[in-house]
C-alpha positions as a Python dict, from the first residue, in 0.01 Angstrom:
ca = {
    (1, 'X'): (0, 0, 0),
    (2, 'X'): (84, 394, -36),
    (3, 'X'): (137, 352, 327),
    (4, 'X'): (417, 68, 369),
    (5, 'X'): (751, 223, 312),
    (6, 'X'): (1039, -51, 385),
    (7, 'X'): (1326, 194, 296),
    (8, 'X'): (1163, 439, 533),
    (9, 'X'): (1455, 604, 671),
    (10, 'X'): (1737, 444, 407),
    (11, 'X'): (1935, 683, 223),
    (12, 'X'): (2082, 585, -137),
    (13, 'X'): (2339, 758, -312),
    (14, 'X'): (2361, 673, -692),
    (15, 'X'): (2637, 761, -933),
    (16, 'X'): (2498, 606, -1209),
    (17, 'X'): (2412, 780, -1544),
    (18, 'X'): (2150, 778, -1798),
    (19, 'X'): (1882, 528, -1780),
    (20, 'X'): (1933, 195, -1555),
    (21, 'X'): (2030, 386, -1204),
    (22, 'X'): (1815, 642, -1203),
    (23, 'X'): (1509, 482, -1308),
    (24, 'X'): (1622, 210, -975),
    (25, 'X'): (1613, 522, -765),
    (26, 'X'): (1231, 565, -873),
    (27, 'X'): (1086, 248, -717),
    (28, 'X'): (1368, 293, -431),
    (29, 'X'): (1184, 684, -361),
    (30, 'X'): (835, 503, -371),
    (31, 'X'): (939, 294, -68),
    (32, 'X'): (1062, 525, 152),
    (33, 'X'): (1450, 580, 53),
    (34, 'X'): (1601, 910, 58),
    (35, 'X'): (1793, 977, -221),
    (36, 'X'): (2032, 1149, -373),
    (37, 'X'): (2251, 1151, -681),
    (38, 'X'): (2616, 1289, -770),
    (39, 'X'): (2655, 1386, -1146),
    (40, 'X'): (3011, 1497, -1342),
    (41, 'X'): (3045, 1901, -1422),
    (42, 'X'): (2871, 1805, -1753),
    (43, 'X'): (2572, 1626, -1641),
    (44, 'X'): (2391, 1316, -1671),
    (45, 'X'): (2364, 1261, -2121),
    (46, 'X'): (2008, 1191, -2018),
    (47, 'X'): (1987, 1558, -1943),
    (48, 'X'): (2052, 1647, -2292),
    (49, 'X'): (1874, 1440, -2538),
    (50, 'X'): (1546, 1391, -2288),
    (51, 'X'): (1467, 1651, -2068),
    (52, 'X'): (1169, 1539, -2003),
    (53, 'X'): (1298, 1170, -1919),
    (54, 'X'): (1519, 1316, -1694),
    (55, 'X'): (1302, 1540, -1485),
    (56, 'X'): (1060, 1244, -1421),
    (57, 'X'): (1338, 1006, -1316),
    (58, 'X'): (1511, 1252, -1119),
    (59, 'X'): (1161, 1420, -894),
    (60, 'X'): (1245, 1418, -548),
    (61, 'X'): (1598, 1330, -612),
    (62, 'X'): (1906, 1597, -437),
    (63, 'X'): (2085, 1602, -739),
    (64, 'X'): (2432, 1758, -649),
    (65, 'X'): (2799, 1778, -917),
    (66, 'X'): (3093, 1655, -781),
    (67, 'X'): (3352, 1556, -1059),
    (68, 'X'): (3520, 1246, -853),
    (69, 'X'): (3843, 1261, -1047),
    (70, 'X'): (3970, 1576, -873),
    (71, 'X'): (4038, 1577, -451),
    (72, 'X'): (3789, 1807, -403),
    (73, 'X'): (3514, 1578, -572),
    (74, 'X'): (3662, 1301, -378),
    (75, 'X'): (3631, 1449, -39),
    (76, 'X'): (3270, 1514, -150),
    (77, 'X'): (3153, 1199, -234),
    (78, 'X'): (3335, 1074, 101),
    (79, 'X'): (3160, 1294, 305),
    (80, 'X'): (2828, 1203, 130),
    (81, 'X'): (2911, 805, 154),
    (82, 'X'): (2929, 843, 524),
    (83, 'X'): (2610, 941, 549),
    (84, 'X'): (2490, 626, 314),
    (85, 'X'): (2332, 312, 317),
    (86, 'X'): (2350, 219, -6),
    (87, 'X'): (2589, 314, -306),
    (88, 'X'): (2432, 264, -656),
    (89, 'X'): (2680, 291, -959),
    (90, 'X'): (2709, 193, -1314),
    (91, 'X'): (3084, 151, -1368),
    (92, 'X'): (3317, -81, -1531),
    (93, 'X'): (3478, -259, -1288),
    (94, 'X'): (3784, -101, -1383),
    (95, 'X'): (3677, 247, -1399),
    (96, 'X'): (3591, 181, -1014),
    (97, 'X'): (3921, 91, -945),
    (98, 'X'): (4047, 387, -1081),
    (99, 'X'): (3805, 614, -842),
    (100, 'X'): (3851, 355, -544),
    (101, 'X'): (3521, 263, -562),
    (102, 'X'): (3570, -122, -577),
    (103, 'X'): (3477, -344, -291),
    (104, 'X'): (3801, -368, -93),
    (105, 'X'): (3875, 53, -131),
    (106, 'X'): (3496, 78, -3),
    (107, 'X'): (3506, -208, 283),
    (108, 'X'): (3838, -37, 434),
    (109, 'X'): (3698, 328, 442),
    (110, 'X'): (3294, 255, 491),
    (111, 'X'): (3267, -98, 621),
    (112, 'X'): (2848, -86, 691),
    (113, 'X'): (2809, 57, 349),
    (114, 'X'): (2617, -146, 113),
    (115, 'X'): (2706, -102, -287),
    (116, 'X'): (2466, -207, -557),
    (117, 'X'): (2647, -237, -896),
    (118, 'X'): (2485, -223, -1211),
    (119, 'X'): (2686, -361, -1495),
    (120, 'X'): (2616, -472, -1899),
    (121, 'X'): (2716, -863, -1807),
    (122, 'X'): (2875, -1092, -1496),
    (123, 'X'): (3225, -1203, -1470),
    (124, 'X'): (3496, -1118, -1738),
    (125, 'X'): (3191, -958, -1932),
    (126, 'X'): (3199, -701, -1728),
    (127, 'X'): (3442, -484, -1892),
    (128, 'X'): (3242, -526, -2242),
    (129, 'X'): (3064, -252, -2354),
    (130, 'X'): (2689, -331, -2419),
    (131, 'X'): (2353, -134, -2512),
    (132, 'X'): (2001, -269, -2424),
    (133, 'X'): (1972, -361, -2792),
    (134, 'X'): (2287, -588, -2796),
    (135, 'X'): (2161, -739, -2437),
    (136, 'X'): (1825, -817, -2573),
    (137, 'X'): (1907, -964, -2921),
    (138, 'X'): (2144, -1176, -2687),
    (139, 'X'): (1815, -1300, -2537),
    (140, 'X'): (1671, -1375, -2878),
    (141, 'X'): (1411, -1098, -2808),
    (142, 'X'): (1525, -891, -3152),
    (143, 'X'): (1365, -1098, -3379),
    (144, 'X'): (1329, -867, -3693),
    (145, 'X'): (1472, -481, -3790),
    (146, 'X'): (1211, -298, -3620),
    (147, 'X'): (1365, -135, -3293),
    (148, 'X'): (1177, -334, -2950),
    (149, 'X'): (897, -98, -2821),
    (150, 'X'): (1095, 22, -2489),
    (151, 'X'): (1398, -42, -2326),
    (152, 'X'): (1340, -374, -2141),
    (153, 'X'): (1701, -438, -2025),
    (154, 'X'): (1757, -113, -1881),
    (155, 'X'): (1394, -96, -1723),
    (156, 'X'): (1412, -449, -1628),
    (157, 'X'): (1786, -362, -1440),
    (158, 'X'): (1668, -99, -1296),
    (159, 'X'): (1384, -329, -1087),
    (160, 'X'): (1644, -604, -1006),
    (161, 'X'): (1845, -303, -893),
    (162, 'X'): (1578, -136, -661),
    (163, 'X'): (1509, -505, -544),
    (164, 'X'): (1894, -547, -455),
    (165, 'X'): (1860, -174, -236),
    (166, 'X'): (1576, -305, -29),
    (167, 'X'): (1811, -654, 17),
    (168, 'X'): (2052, -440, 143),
    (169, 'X'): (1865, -226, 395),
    (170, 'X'): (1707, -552, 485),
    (171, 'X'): (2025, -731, 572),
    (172, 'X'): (2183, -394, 741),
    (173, 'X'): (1849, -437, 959),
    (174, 'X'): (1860, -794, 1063),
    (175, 'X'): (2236, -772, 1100),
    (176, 'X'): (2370, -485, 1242),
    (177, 'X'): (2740, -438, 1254),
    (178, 'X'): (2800, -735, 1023),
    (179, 'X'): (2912, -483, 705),
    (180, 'X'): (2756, -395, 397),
    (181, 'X'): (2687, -642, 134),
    (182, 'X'): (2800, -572, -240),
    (183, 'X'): (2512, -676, -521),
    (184, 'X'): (2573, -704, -882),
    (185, 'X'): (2318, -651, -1082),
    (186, 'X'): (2386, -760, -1484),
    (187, 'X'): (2157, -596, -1760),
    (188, 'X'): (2211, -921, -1961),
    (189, 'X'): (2056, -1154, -1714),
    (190, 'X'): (1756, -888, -1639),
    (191, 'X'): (1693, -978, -2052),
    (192, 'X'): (1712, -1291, -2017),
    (193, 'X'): (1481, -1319, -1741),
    (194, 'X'): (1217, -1092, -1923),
    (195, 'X'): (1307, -1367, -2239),
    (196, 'X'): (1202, -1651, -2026),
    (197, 'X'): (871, -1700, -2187),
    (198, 'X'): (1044, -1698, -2493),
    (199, 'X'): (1301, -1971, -2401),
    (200, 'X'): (1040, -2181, -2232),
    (201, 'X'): (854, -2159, -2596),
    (202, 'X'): (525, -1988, -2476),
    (203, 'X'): (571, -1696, -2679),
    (204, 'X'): (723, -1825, -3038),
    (205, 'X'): (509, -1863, -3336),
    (206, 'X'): (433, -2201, -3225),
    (207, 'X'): (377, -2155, -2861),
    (208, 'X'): (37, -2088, -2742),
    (209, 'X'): (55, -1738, -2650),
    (210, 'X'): (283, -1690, -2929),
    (211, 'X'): (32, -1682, -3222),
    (212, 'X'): (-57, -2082, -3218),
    (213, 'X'): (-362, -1983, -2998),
    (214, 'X'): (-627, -1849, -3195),
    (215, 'X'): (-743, -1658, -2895),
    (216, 'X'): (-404, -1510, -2868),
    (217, 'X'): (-354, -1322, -3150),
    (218, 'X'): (-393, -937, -3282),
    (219, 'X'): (-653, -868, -3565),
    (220, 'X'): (-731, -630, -3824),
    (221, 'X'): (-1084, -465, -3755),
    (222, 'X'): (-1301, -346, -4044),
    (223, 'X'): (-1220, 24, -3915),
    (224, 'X'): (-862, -10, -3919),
    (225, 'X'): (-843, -51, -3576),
    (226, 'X'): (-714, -398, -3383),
    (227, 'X'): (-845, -647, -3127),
}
C-alpha cells in the first residue's frame, strides 16, 4: 500500500548515469528511501537528449555535481558516503578501481556501506561494452529490424536493482554491525529473465501465447483498428 515504506529512513546515493540507475532510484523513492545523486560538471547525457525523461526520473531526487576525479570531488563523495546506506553505480569494474570505488577501497573506508552495482554482463563480461539492444538480441528478443517498443534491459535492471537496495537495507536491519553487502546486478541476465517466456517456448510462433492460440492473437478490424 501507499502507506508501507520498507526503505523508510534508508538513504541511497547513486552515481549512475543515464537510464538503468536512475530509473532504480524511482521504485527505491516510492518505498521510503532518501535519495540522492552525484553527477560529473557536464551532467547526466540523459539531461541532454530527454529533458523530459530526466526530470521524471530525477523528482524528489538531491541532485548535487561533484567531478570524482579531482580531490575536491573526492572528499565530497566521502563525506556524502558516510552518510549512506547504499551506493548505486554503473561503472566498469575497472573504472571503479580507478576512483577507489571497488569493494576492498569501499570495505576499508565505509565498512556498513552497502554497494549495488549495475553492470552490462557478470564475470569477465563485465568490462564489455553493451547497449540494451545488444543485451536483448542476446536474449533472442530482436527478432526482426524494427527497434523493441521500450527499453526492457535497462527498465528491467533498474527493478532487479531497486530489489537489490531493499536486500541491502534488509540485511543492514537484521544484522547490524556485520558490514555492507556488495550486489551485482547484470543488464544481460535482467533480458534474459524478461526472455524466459520466450526460451520456455510460450511466446514463439508455435507456442500458445505466441500466435498458435487463436485466442491469442492481434486482428485487423473493419475500421482499421485492432483487437
Amino acid at each position: 500500500s501507499s502507506t508501507f515504506h520498507p526503505l523508510a529512513g534508508g538513504r541511497v546515493l547513486s552515481l549512475a548515469l543515464n537510464l538503468p540507475g536512475p530509473a532504480a532510484l524511482l521504485p527505491c523513492r516510492n518505498m521510503g528511501a532518501t535519495c540522492t545523486k552525484l553527477e560529473p560538471p557536464a551532467g547526466d547525457p540523459m539531461a541532454l537528449y530527454n529533458k523530459t525523461a530526466y526530470a521524471a526520473l530525477h523528482e524528489g531526487v538531491a541532485v548535487e555535481v561533484a567531478d570524482l576525479k579531482s580531490e575536491a570531488g573526492q572528499q565530497r563523495l566521502h563525506a556524502a558516503l558516510a552518510q549512506t546506506d547504499v551506493l548505486l553505480t554503473s561503472f566498469r569494474p575497472s573504472a571503479l578501481a580507478k576512483l577507489k570505488l571497488d569493494r576492498a577501497s569501499l570495505q576499508q573506508r565505509h565498512p556498513s556501506l552497502s554497494q549495488v552495482a549495475i553492470i552490462g554482463a557478470p564475470g569477465a563480461r563485465a568490462e564489455e561494452p553493451g547497449h540494451d539492444l545488444t543485451y536483448l538480441a542476446e536474449s533472442g528478443l530482436v527478432t526482426g529490424t524494427d527497434l523493441p517498443p521500450t527499453l526492457y534491459a535497462d527498465m528491467g535492471g533498474a527493478l532487479l536493482a531497486s530489489e537489490a537496495v531493499l536486500q541491502a537495507a534488509l540485511h543492514a536491519r537484521s544484522s547490524p554491525g556485520a558490514g555492507g553487502l556488495y550486489l551485482e546486478v547484470a543488464l544481460n541476465a535482467a533480458a534474459d529473465w524478461l526472455a524466459l517466456p520466450r526460451t520456455w517456448g510460450l511466446t514463439r510462433p508455435e507456442g500458445t501465447v505466441g500466435g498458435a492460440h487463436a485466442g491469442y492473437r492481434v486482428y485487423p478490424c473493419a475500421d482499421g483498428r485492432v483487437a
